[in-house]
Amino acid sequence: MRILLSVFILLLALNTSLLAQNPEDLSWPQEKTSVHISKNIAVVGESVPLSVKIRMEGQPSPSQFAYVDLISRNGERVSGSIIPLTKGATNAYVKIPENIPTDHYLLRLYTRLAASLADDSQYHHELITVINPEIPPVQVPKPSNSQWAPNKSSSTIKIQKNKEQLLREELGEIMIEASPDQELTVSISKKNPFLEATVFTGQISPSTESSQIIPELRGHIVKGQLITDQIDTKRPYLLSVHGDQSSLYLGKPNSQGEVYFDLGALKSYNFMILQSDADSIPFSMDLQEPFAPSSKENLLQFPAVNISEENKEMMDDLVLSYSTTDYFYAPQKAATLPIVTGFDADRAYNLDEYNRFESLATTLKEYIPTVLVRKEKGKFHFKLSNFPEDNVFQNNPLMLIDGMPVFDSDAIGNFSPDNIKRIEVINRKFFILDNAFEGVLNFTSYENDFGGFPIPKNALYLEYPKIQNPMIWNFNGPESNSSQRLPDFRTIFYWDDTVKTDSNGKAKINFKTSEISGEYEIKVSYTNSSGELIQTVSSFMVKDTQ
């Protein structure tokens, strides 16, 4: 495990300048967010694919991340996820929590910039119905002043079906007519009988609590907030982020006690560790979740979910569909390229090539001549040779175990090297932002578990919302000539956000129905140059028999 310690001076200066701005001080370019959801009815535990496109002034948004969450009618956020963007677009999903009751929920999608400005016109808002067979919906009065309306967008897209009715497990075909060489998103899925009004026409986002604008132009930004009246704007805080690859980030608080850590290219981690620059100094800081504040209950006023006995069979079908499709047609994680990590060490030592001593202090003293091991007041200290200036540093270097900073040199010195695989040394000044360290001692364990070294006592161990991994979906069903017979209870017959019309403006889609009968809808959409979703919807029936 190696450590990412790269500095992009220009972007850093840009981000620092932007973060210092108050939302009212500047006129910000407007983002327009469009979302094509594969279906708007789902069972608890299910993942629902989304196609996302965000534009800014006619071009793909420079934002590197978007955020999707679900809000209950009481204004409570019940789930949230961080979505990486590529040129303002992505194929993402929303994961439905398993413990929420049957009801409508508000799906929001937005960037950190839009959340900072609390501008609803830059969000996507849409209702989705969640079915939980164990928890029925709560009866609610009809909204007195509902601002929810059907999604009625005018569109020149034409959908021609080969049949208005299909049988179960029958092949179907549609012909789409749109502009030549038009990129489209196409979904064919179960129609939601409980929801007609899905688009919100009012303002529901509360004003932001932050004094800063947070445009994520380079990477995901983790925000910390000091909980103290004594704010030292010169004290550095270190955030180490751990997973298959580990990285270290440094930040300093502003006058409001806000600290920002830009994760750059890192998009995968399991947990984080937050420390001050000295483990002996306790500190009070919270890492804040990156999601926008949720809306107040009195502003939402969702329509009621009216479920009757005649809906039981359909709901049973939805539960059966999720349990079987999630197993037999489970999505796969798309391959991702590892980021460039590490640094150029002046010396590197694989400990398997050496005899093991009882402590790291003895190991360093015997094998690494550029590390001077000293004892001061009965405690181990390390002084590294300074190659460029041909002298010796006087203070401890930056010490890392699997990317985690350790400030207690005596604890390092007394630690057993049995679980340490590799030692790397940098014998020169080492900078993270404007902080200089007197060299680096980097220890790598065999299992990426710190080799059993304890987490520093004043460090904060944090589980932080994960960044979504791109998925490859298998909803389009088995091939008609496939010899493999799988249970097929899909409620999404087709999902593809890469369909493209030919030079005549036509695209043909073939699909196969499943064992689940009922009414289905075809949705075909594209995002125009202004960022508006242009969509056409058509429906058809799947019958049990002729």
mmCIF file of C-alpha atoms in Angstrom, residues 177 191 193 333 428 431 459 495 517:
data_model
loop_
_atom_site.group_PDB
_atom_site.id
_atom_site.type_symbol
_atom_site.label_atom_id
_atom_site.label_comp_id
_atom_site.label_asym_id
_atom_site.label_seq_id
_atom_site.Cartn_x
_atom_site.Cartn_y
_atom_site.Cartn_z
ATOM 1 C CA GLU A 177 -37.506 7.985 -34.729
ATOM 2 C CA LYS A 191 -45.515 0.989 -15.030
ATOM 3 C CA PRO A 193 -49.986 2.380 -10.931
ATOM 4 C CA LYS A 333 -18.928 -3.873 -11.198
ATOM 5 C CA ARG A 428 14.744 15.376 1.814
ATOM 6 C CA PHE A 431 5.740 19.059 1.278
ATOM 7 C CA ALA A 459 -7.501 9.948 16.101
ATOM 8 C CA TRP A 495 -32.107 -0.456 -20.149
ATOM 9 C CA SER A 517 -47.553 -9.671 -16.793
#
